[in-house]
Amino acid sequence: MMPIGPLMIEHRLIERMVSLLNEELHAIEKNNEVHLELIDSAVDFFRTYADRCHHGKEEDILFRDLAEKKLSSEHKRIMDELIQEHVFGRETVGKLFSAKERYGNGDKDALKEIIGFLKELAEFYPAHIEKEDKHFFMPCMEYFSKGERDAMLQECWEFDRKLIHEKYRLVVERFEGRK
Ligand SMILES: [Fe+2]
Ligand SMILES: [Fe+2]
C-alpha cells in the first residue's frame, strides 16, 4: 500500500460524516431545531479524526516530506492551498462549536449560525478531498522512491498507533489542570 492509501480510506469516512451534516441541515429546516448530540459528535469527529488524525498525517508526514523535494510550481501551489484549507476547516469547526454552545445555553439566534457553519463544512470538505484525491495525491507519489513510500506508510501506522493514547492523556490532563 502507498502512504496515500490510508489517507484516501479516511476521506471516505469524512464523506459519510458530511452526508450526515447534509441530512441534519434538511432536518433543521423541517423541524427548526438542532440534534445537539449529532453536532457534539461531529465537532469531536472533525477535531480528532479529520484534523488531528487525518490532516495530522497529511501535514506531519506527507507534506513534510514533499517540502524536501523539488516540487513543480503547480504542486507547490496546491500544497500551500491545502494547508490554508486545513486552517479554514479548523476555524470553521471552532465556530460551529461556539455557536452550538450558545444555542445550548438558550440563545436561539445561534441556530442561524449553526446552519451557516454546517453548510460551510458540507461544501468545504468534499471540494478539499476532491483536490487531494484527483489532483494531488497520485502525482505526488512520483517524487518518492519505493523505499521512501514504505517508510512514510510505516510512519502513518505509527502516528495512528499513538493517537488514542494522546487523546485520552490530554483528556486526563485537561481535568487535572482544573483541580
Ligand atoms: Fe487535507
Ligand atoms: Fe485529506
JSON list of C-alpha atoms and ligand atoms in Angstrom, two decimals:
[
{"chain": "A", "resi": 1, "resn": "MET", "atom": "CA", "xyz": [0.00, 0.00, 0.00]},
{"chain": "A", "resi": 2, "resn": "MET", "atom": "CA", "xyz": [1.15, 3.55, -0.67]},
{"chain": "A", "resi": 3, "resn": "PRO", "atom": "CA", "xyz": [1.08, 6.15, 2.13]},
{"chain": "A", "resi": 4, "resn": "ILE", "atom": "CA", "xyz": [-1.87, 7.85, 0.41]},
{"chain": "A", "resi": 5, "resn": "GLY", "atom": "CA", "xyz": [-3.86, 4.58, 0.88]},
{"chain": "A", "resi": 6, "resn": "PRO", "atom": "CA", "xyz": [-4.89, 5.21, 4.49]},
{"chain": "A", "resi": 7, "resn": "LEU", "atom": "CA", "xyz": [-5.48, 8.89, 3.69]},
{"chain": "A", "resi": 8, "resn": "MET", "atom": "CA", "xyz": [-7.89, 8.03, 0.87]},
{"chain": "A", "resi": 9, "resn": "ILE", "atom": "CA", "xyz": [-9.70, 5.49, 3.07]},
{"chain": "A", "resi": 10, "resn": "GLU", "atom": "CA", "xyz": [-10.08, 8.21, 5.72]},
{"chain": "A", "resi": 11, "resn": "HIS", "atom": "CA", "xyz": [-11.56, 10.54, 3.08]},
{"chain": "A", "resi": 12, "resn": "ARG", "atom": "CA", "xyz": [-14.42, 8.05, 2.60]},
{"chain": "A", "resi": 13, "resn": "LEU", "atom": "CA", "xyz": [-15.37, 8.24, 6.30]},
{"chain": "A", "resi": 14, "resn": "ILE", "atom": "CA", "xyz": [-15.18, 12.05, 6.28]},
{"chain": "A", "resi": 15, "resn": "GLU", "atom": "CA", "xyz": [-17.57, 12.00, 3.30]},
{"chain": "A", "resi": 16, "resn": "ARG", "atom": "CA", "xyz": [-20.00, 9.88, 5.31]},
{"chain": "A", "resi": 17, "resn": "MET", "atom": "CA", "xyz": [-19.92, 12.45, 8.13]},
{"chain": "A", "resi": 18, "resn": "VAL", "atom": "CA", "xyz": [-20.55, 15.20, 5.55]},
{"chain": "A", "resi": 19, "resn": "SER", "atom": "CA", "xyz": [-23.63, 13.27, 4.35]},
{"chain": "A", "resi": 20, "resn": "LEU", "atom": "CA", "xyz": [-24.89, 13.23, 7.95]},
{"chain": "A", "resi": 21, "resn": "LEU", "atom": "CA", "xyz": [-24.40, 17.01, 8.12]},
{"chain": "A", "resi": 22, "resn": "ASN", "atom": "CA", "xyz": [-26.43, 17.45, 4.93]},
{"chain": "A", "resi": 23, "resn": "GLU", "atom": "CA", "xyz": [-29.20, 15.28, 6.38]},
{"chain": "A", "resi": 24, "resn": "GLU", "atom": "CA", "xyz": [-29.07, 17.34, 9.57]},
{"chain": "A", "resi": 25, "resn": "LEU", "atom": "CA", "xyz": [-29.40, 20.56, 7.54]},
{"chain": "A", "resi": 26, "resn": "HIS", "atom": "CA", "xyz": [-32.62, 19.23, 5.97]},
{"chain": "A", "resi": 27, "resn": "ALA", "atom": "CA", "xyz": [-33.89, 18.14, 9.39]},
{"chain": "A", "resi": 28, "resn": "ILE", "atom": "CA", "xyz": [-33.20, 21.58, 10.90]},
{"chain": "A", "resi": 29, "resn": "GLU", "atom": "CA", "xyz": [-35.11, 23.26, 8.07]},
{"chain": "A", "resi": 30, "resn": "LYS", "atom": "CA", "xyz": [-38.06, 20.94, 8.66]},
{"chain": "A", "resi": 31, "resn": "ASN", "atom": "CA", "xyz": [-38.21, 20.97, 12.47]},
{"chain": "A", "resi": 32, "resn": "ASN", "atom": "CA", "xyz": [-36.44, 24.25, 13.28]},
{"chain": "A", "resi": 33, "resn": "GLU", "atom": "CA", "xyz": [-34.34, 22.57, 15.95]},
{"chain": "A", "resi": 34, "resn": "VAL", "atom": "CA", "xyz": [-30.89, 21.02, 16.16]},
{"chain": "A", "resi": 35, "resn": "HIS", "atom": "CA", "xyz": [-29.87, 17.49, 17.10]},
{"chain": "A", "resi": 36, "resn": "LEU", "atom": "CA", "xyz": [-27.25, 18.68, 19.61]},
{"chain": "A", "resi": 37, "resn": "GLU", "atom": "CA", "xyz": [-25.79, 15.24, 20.20]},
{"chain": "A", "resi": 38, "resn": "LEU", "atom": "CA", "xyz": [-25.01, 14.93, 16.49]},
{"chain": "A", "resi": 39, "resn": "ILE", "atom": "CA", "xyz": [-23.34, 18.36, 16.45]},
{"chain": "A", "resi": 40, "resn": "ASP", "atom": "CA", "xyz": [-21.26, 17.41, 19.51]},
{"chain": "A", "resi": 41, "resn": "SER", "atom": "CA", "xyz": [-20.16, 14.18, 17.86]},
{"chain": "A", "resi": 42, "resn": "ALA", "atom": "CA", "xyz": [-19.49, 15.96, 14.56]},
{"chain": "A", "resi": 43, "resn": "VAL", "atom": "CA", "xyz": [-17.27, 18.53, 16.32]},
{"chain": "A", "resi": 44, "resn": "ASP", "atom": "CA", "xyz": [-15.32, 15.73, 18.00]},
{"chain": "A", "resi": 45, "resn": "PHE", "atom": "CA", "xyz": [-15.10, 13.86, 14.67]},
{"chain": "A", "resi": 46, "resn": "PHE", "atom": "CA", "xyz": [-13.75, 16.90, 12.81]},
{"chain": "A", "resi": 47, "resn": "ARG", "atom": "CA", "xyz": [-11.31, 17.79, 15.58]},
{"chain": "A", "resi": 48, "resn": "THR", "atom": "CA", "xyz": [-9.98, 14.36, 16.45]},
{"chain": "A", "resi": 49, "resn": "TYR", "atom": "CA", "xyz": [-10.40, 12.32, 13.28]},
{"chain": "A", "resi": 50, "resn": "ALA", "atom": "CA", "xyz": [-10.43, 14.80, 10.37]},
{"chain": "A", "resi": 51, "resn": "ASP", "atom": "CA", "xyz": [-7.98, 17.32, 11.84]},
{"chain": "A", "resi": 52, "resn": "ARG", "atom": "CA", "xyz": [-5.66, 15.56, 14.30]},
{"chain": "A", "resi": 53, "resn": "CYS", "atom": "CA", "xyz": [-5.60, 12.07, 12.78]},
{"chain": "A", "resi": 54, "resn": "HIS", "atom": "CA", "xyz": [-6.11, 12.84, 9.08]},
{"chain": "A", "resi": 55, "resn": "HIS", "atom": "CA", "xyz": [-4.75, 16.34, 8.48]},
{"chain": "A", "resi": 56, "resn": "GLY", "atom": "CA", "xyz": [-2.06, 15.43, 11.03]},
{"chain": "A", "resi": 57, "resn": "LYS", "atom": "CA", "xyz": [-0.71, 12.64, 8.81]},
{"chain": "A", "resi": 58, "resn": "GLU", "atom": "CA", "xyz": [-1.00, 14.82, 5.71]},
{"chain": "A", "resi": 59, "resn": "GLU", "atom": "CA", "xyz": [0.90, 17.73, 7.25]},
{"chain": "A", "resi": 60, "resn": "ASP", "atom": "CA", "xyz": [3.35, 15.95, 9.56]},
{"chain": "A", "resi": 61, "resn": "ILE", "atom": "CA", "xyz": [4.32, 13.13, 7.17]},
{"chain": "A", "resi": 62, "resn": "LEU", "atom": "CA", "xyz": [3.29, 13.67, 3.52]},
{"chain": "A", "resi": 63, "resn": "PHE", "atom": "CA", "xyz": [3.62, 17.45, 3.24]},
{"chain": "A", "resi": 64, "resn": "ARG", "atom": "CA", "xyz": [6.74, 17.46, 5.46]},
{"chain": "A", "resi": 65, "resn": "ASP", "atom": "CA", "xyz": [8.49, 15.01, 3.11]},
{"chain": "A", "resi": 66, "resn": "LEU", "atom": "CA", "xyz": [7.19, 16.77, -0.02]},
{"chain": "A", "resi": 67, "resn": "ALA", "atom": "CA", "xyz": [8.67, 20.02, 1.27]},
{"chain": "A", "resi": 68, "resn": "GLU", "atom": "CA", "xyz": [12.11, 18.37, 0.97]},
{"chain": "A", "resi": 69, "resn": "LYS", "atom": "CA", "xyz": [11.55, 17.66, -2.75]},
{"chain": "A", "resi": 70, "resn": "LYS", "atom": "CA", "xyz": [11.83, 19.96, -5.72]},
{"chain": "A", "resi": 71, "resn": "LEU", "atom": "CA", "xyz": [8.12, 20.33, -6.37]},
{"chain": "A", "resi": 72, "resn": "SER", "atom": "CA", "xyz": [6.66, 21.67, -9.61]},
{"chain": "A", "resi": 73, "resn": "SER", "atom": "CA", "xyz": [5.18, 25.14, -9.15]},
{"chain": "A", "resi": 74, "resn": "GLU", "atom": "CA", "xyz": [1.69, 23.65, -9.56]},
{"chain": "A", "resi": 75, "resn": "HIS", "atom": "CA", "xyz": [2.20, 21.05, -6.82]},
{"chain": "A", "resi": 76, "resn": "LYS", "atom": "CA", "xyz": [3.77, 23.62, -4.51]},
{"chain": "A", "resi": 77, "resn": "ARG", "atom": "CA", "xyz": [0.78, 25.93, -5.08]},
{"chain": "A", "resi": 78, "resn": "ILE", "atom": "CA", "xyz": [-1.73, 23.14, -4.38]},
{"chain": "A", "resi": 79, "resn": "MET", "atom": "CA", "xyz": [0.13, 22.07, -1.22]},
{"chain": "A", "resi": 80, "resn": "ASP", "atom": "CA", "xyz": [0.05, 25.65, 0.10]},
{"chain": "A", "resi": 81, "resn": "GLU", "atom": "CA", "xyz": [-3.68, 25.85, -0.68]},
{"chain": "A", "resi": 82, "resn": "LEU", "atom": "CA", "xyz": [-4.33, 22.55, 1.13]},
{"chain": "A", "resi": 83, "resn": "ILE", "atom": "CA", "xyz": [-2.52, 23.80, 4.25]},
{"chain": "A", "resi": 84, "resn": "GLN", "atom": "CA", "xyz": [-4.59, 27.01, 4.20]},
{"chain": "A", "resi": 85, "resn": "GLU", "atom": "CA", "xyz": [-7.74, 24.94, 3.72]},
{"chain": "A", "resi": 86, "resn": "HIS", "atom": "CA", "xyz": [-6.89, 22.87, 6.81]},
{"chain": "A", "resi": 87, "resn": "VAL", "atom": "CA", "xyz": [-6.72, 26.15, 8.77]},
{"chain": "A", "resi": 88, "resn": "PHE", "atom": "CA", "xyz": [-10.12, 27.15, 7.39]},
{"chain": "A", "resi": 89, "resn": "GLY", "atom": "CA", "xyz": [-11.65, 23.77, 8.33]},
{"chain": "A", "resi": 90, "resn": "ARG", "atom": "CA", "xyz": [-10.22, 24.00, 11.86]},
{"chain": "A", "resi": 91, "resn": "GLU", "atom": "CA", "xyz": [-11.53, 27.55, 12.34]},
{"chain": "A", "resi": 92, "resn": "THR", "atom": "CA", "xyz": [-14.99, 26.71, 10.99]},
{"chain": "A", "resi": 93, "resn": "VAL", "atom": "CA", "xyz": [-15.31, 23.73, 13.35]},
{"chain": "A", "resi": 94, "resn": "GLY", "atom": "CA", "xyz": [-14.33, 26.04, 16.25]},
{"chain": "A", "resi": 95, "resn": "LYS", "atom": "CA", "xyz": [-17.04, 28.50, 15.21]},
{"chain": "A", "resi": 96, "resn": "LEU", "atom": "CA", "xyz": [-19.61, 25.69, 14.91]},
{"chain": "A", "resi": 97, "resn": "PHE", "atom": "CA", "xyz": [-18.69, 24.56, 18.43]},
{"chain": "A", "resi": 98, "resn": "SER", "atom": "CA", "xyz": [-19.11, 28.03, 19.93]},
{"chain": "A", "resi": 99, "resn": "ALA", "atom": "CA", "xyz": [-22.44, 28.60, 18.11]},
{"chain": "A", "resi": 100, "resn": "LYS", "atom": "CA", "xyz": [-23.64, 25.21, 19.40]},
{"chain": "A", "resi": 101, "resn": "GLU", "atom": "CA", "xyz": [-22.62, 26.18, 22.96]},
{"chain": "A", "resi": 102, "resn": "ARG", "atom": "CA", "xyz": [-24.55, 29.45, 22.73]},
{"chain": "A", "resi": 103, "resn": "TYR", "atom": "CA", "xyz": [-27.59, 27.67, 21.29]},
{"chain": "A", "resi": 104, "resn": "GLY", "atom": "CA", "xyz": [-27.43, 25.09, 24.11]},
{"chain": "A", "resi": 105, "resn": "ASN", "atom": "CA", "xyz": [-27.36, 27.98, 26.62]},
{"chain": "A", "resi": 106, "resn": "GLY", "atom": "CA", "xyz": [-30.64, 29.34, 25.27]},
{"chain": "A", "resi": 107, "resn": "ASP", "atom": "CA", "xyz": [-29.50, 31.74, 22.50]},
{"chain": "A", "resi": 108, "resn": "LYS", "atom": "CA", "xyz": [-31.96, 30.64, 19.79]},
{"chain": "A", "resi": 109, "resn": "ASP", "atom": "CA", "xyz": [-30.48, 33.13, 17.30]},
{"chain": "A", "resi": 110, "resn": "ALA", "atom": "CA", "xyz": [-27.35, 30.96, 17.24]},
{"chain": "A", "resi": 111, "resn": "LEU", "atom": "CA", "xyz": [-29.36, 28.47, 15.13]},
{"chain": "A", "resi": 112, "resn": "LYS", "atom": "CA", "xyz": [-28.75, 30.57, 12.00]},
{"chain": "A", "resi": 113, "resn": "GLU", "atom": "CA", "xyz": [-25.00, 30.46, 12.68]},
{"chain": "A", "resi": 114, "resn": "ILE", "atom": "CA", "xyz": [-25.07, 26.70, 13.23]},
{"chain": "A", "resi": 115, "resn": "ILE", "atom": "CA", "xyz": [-26.82, 26.29, 9.85]},
{"chain": "A", "resi": 116, "resn": "GLY", "atom": "CA", "xyz": [-24.25, 28.56, 8.19]},
{"chain": "A", "resi": 117, "resn": "PHE", "atom": "CA", "xyz": [-21.23, 26.70, 9.60]},
{"chain": "A", "resi": 118, "resn": "LEU", "atom": "CA", "xyz": [-22.74, 23.29, 8.80]},
{"chain": "A", "resi": 119, "resn": "LYS", "atom": "CA", "xyz": [-23.23, 24.45, 5.20]},
{"chain": "A", "resi": 120, "resn": "GLU", "atom": "CA", "xyz": [-19.65, 25.74, 5.03]},
{"chain": "A", "resi": 121, "resn": "LEU", "atom": "CA", "xyz": [-18.24, 22.43, 6.25]},
{"chain": "A", "resi": 122, "resn": "ALA", "atom": "CA", "xyz": [-20.52, 20.39, 3.97]},
{"chain": "A", "resi": 123, "resn": "GLU", "atom": "CA", "xyz": [-19.28, 22.39, 0.97]},
{"chain": "A", "resi": 124, "resn": "PHE", "atom": "CA", "xyz": [-15.66, 22.69, 2.04]},
{"chain": "A", "resi": 125, "resn": "TYR", "atom": "CA", "xyz": [-14.74, 19.08, 2.78]},
{"chain": "A", "resi": 126, "resn": "PRO", "atom": "CA", "xyz": [-15.88, 17.43, -0.48]},
{"chain": "A", "resi": 127, "resn": "ALA", "atom": "CA", "xyz": [-14.03, 20.09, -2.52]},
{"chain": "A", "resi": 128, "resn": "HIS", "atom": "CA", "xyz": [-10.88, 19.74, -0.40]},
{"chain": "A", "resi": 129, "resn": "ILE", "atom": "CA", "xyz": [-10.99, 15.95, -0.64]},
{"chain": "A", "resi": 130, "resn": "GLU", "atom": "CA", "xyz": [-11.52, 16.04, -4.41]},
{"chain": "A", "resi": 131, "resn": "LYS", "atom": "CA", "xyz": [-8.49, 18.31, -4.82]},
{"chain": "A", "resi": 132, "resn": "GLU", "atom": "CA", "xyz": [-6.33, 15.83, -2.89]},
{"chain": "A", "resi": 133, "resn": "ASP", "atom": "CA", "xyz": [-7.75, 12.63, -4.41]},
{"chain": "A", "resi": 134, "resn": "LYS", "atom": "CA", "xyz": [-7.92, 13.76, -8.03]},
{"chain": "A", "resi": 135, "resn": "HIS", "atom": "CA", "xyz": [-5.20, 16.40, -8.40]},
{"chain": "A", "resi": 136, "resn": "PHE", "atom": "CA", "xyz": [-2.53, 15.92, -5.77]},
{"chain": "A", "resi": 137, "resn": "PHE", "atom": "CA", "xyz": [-2.00, 12.58, -4.05]},
{"chain": "A", "resi": 138, "resn": "MET", "atom": "CA", "xyz": [-1.15, 10.36, -7.04]},
{"chain": "A", "resi": 139, "resn": "PRO", "atom": "CA", "xyz": [1.17, 12.78, -8.86]},
{"chain": "A", "resi": 140, "resn": "CYS", "atom": "CA", "xyz": [2.92, 13.50, -5.55]},
{"chain": "A", "resi": 141, "resn": "MET", "atom": "CA", "xyz": [3.85, 9.85, -5.11]},
{"chain": "A", "resi": 142, "resn": "GLU", "atom": "CA", "xyz": [6.11, 10.23, -8.15]},
{"chain": "A", "resi": 143, "resn": "TYR", "atom": "CA", "xyz": [8.52, 12.34, -6.10]},
{"chain": "A", "resi": 144, "resn": "PHE", "atom": "CA", "xyz": [9.29, 9.36, -3.82]},
{"chain": "A", "resi": 145, "resn": "SER", "atom": "CA", "xyz": [11.20, 6.10, -4.23]},
{"chain": "A", "resi": 146, "resn": "LYS", "atom": "CA", "xyz": [9.59, 2.82, -3.19]},
{"chain": "A", "resi": 147, "resn": "GLY", "atom": "CA", "xyz": [11.69, 2.85, -0.01]},
{"chain": "A", "resi": 148, "resn": "GLU", "atom": "CA", "xyz": [10.61, 6.38, 0.86]},
{"chain": "A", "resi": 149, "resn": "ARG", "atom": "CA", "xyz": [6.94, 5.50, 0.29]},
{"chain": "A", "resi": 150, "resn": "ASP", "atom": "CA", "xyz": [7.23, 2.40, 2.50]},
{"chain": "A", "resi": 151, "resn": "ALA", "atom": "CA", "xyz": [8.87, 4.45, 5.28]},
{"chain": "A", "resi": 152, "resn": "MET", "atom": "CA", "xyz": [6.06, 7.03, 5.09]},
{"chain": "A", "resi": 153, "resn": "LEU", "atom": "CA", "xyz": [3.40, 4.32, 5.28]},
{"chain": "A", "resi": 154, "resn": "GLN", "atom": "CA", "xyz": [5.09, 2.84, 8.36]},
{"chain": "A", "resi": 155, "resn": "GLU", "atom": "CA", "xyz": [5.17, 6.29, 9.92]},
{"chain": "A", "resi": 156, "resn": "CYS", "atom": "CA", "xyz": [1.43, 6.68, 9.19]},
{"chain": "A", "resi": 157, "resn": "TRP", "atom": "CA", "xyz": [0.67, 3.46, 11.10]},
{"chain": "A", "resi": 158, "resn": "GLU", "atom": "CA", "xyz": [2.89, 4.61, 13.97]},
{"chain": "A", "resi": 159, "resn": "PHE", "atom": "CA", "xyz": [1.15, 8.01, 14.01]},
{"chain": "A", "resi": 160, "resn": "ASP", "atom": "CA", "xyz": [-2.24, 6.29, 14.31]},
{"chain": "A", "resi": 161, "resn": "ARG", "atom": "CA", "xyz": [-0.99, 3.88, 16.96]},
{"chain": "A", "resi": 162, "resn": "LYS", "atom": "CA", "xyz": [-0.03, 6.77, 19.26]},
{"chain": "A", "resi": 163, "resn": "LEU", "atom": "CA", "xyz": [-3.15, 8.82, 18.69]},
{"chain": "A", "resi": 164, "resn": "ILE", "atom": "CA", "xyz": [-5.68, 7.19, 21.02]},
{"chain": "A", "resi": 165, "resn": "HIS", "atom": "CA", "xyz": [-3.13, 7.41, 23.85]},
{"chain": "A", "resi": 166, "resn": "GLU", "atom": "CA", "xyz": [-2.50, 11.09, 23.12]},
{"chain": "A", "resi": 167, "resn": "LYS", "atom": "CA", "xyz": [-6.23, 11.87, 23.02]},
{"chain": "A", "resi": 168, "resn": "TYR", "atom": "CA", "xyz": [-7.04, 10.38, 26.40]},
{"chain": "A", "resi": 169, "resn": "ARG", "atom": "CA", "xyz": [-3.85, 11.60, 28.08]},
{"chain": "A", "resi": 170, "resn": "LEU", "atom": "CA", "xyz": [-4.95, 15.11, 27.08]},
{"chain": "A", "resi": 171, "resn": "VAL", "atom": "CA", "xyz": [-8.46, 14.46, 28.49]},
{"chain": "A", "resi": 172, "resn": "VAL", "atom": "CA", "xyz": [-6.96, 13.50, 31.86]},
{"chain": "A", "resi": 173, "resn": "GLU", "atom": "CA", "xyz": [-4.52, 16.42, 31.82]},
{"chain": "A", "resi": 174, "resn": "ARG", "atom": "CA", "xyz": [-7.29, 18.90, 30.98]},
{"chain": "A", "resi": 175, "resn": "PHE", "atom": "CA", "xyz": [-9.25, 17.94, 34.08]},
{"chain": "A", "resi": 176, "resn": "GLU", "atom": "CA", "xyz": [-6.15, 17.60, 36.26]},
{"chain": "A", "resi": 177, "resn": "GLY", "atom": "CA", "xyz": [-5.41, 21.21, 35.33]},
{"chain": "A", "resi": 178, "resn": "ARG", "atom": "CA", "xyz": [-8.76, 22.31, 36.74]},
{"chain": "A", "resi": 179, "resn": "LYS", "atom": "CA", "xyz": [-8.11, 20.95, 40.21]},
{"chain": "B", "resi": 1, "resn": "FE", "atom": "FE", "xyz": [-6.25, 17.70, 3.57]},
{"chain": "B", "resi": 2, "resn": "FE", "atom": "FE", "xyz": [-7.27, 14.72, 3.17]}
]
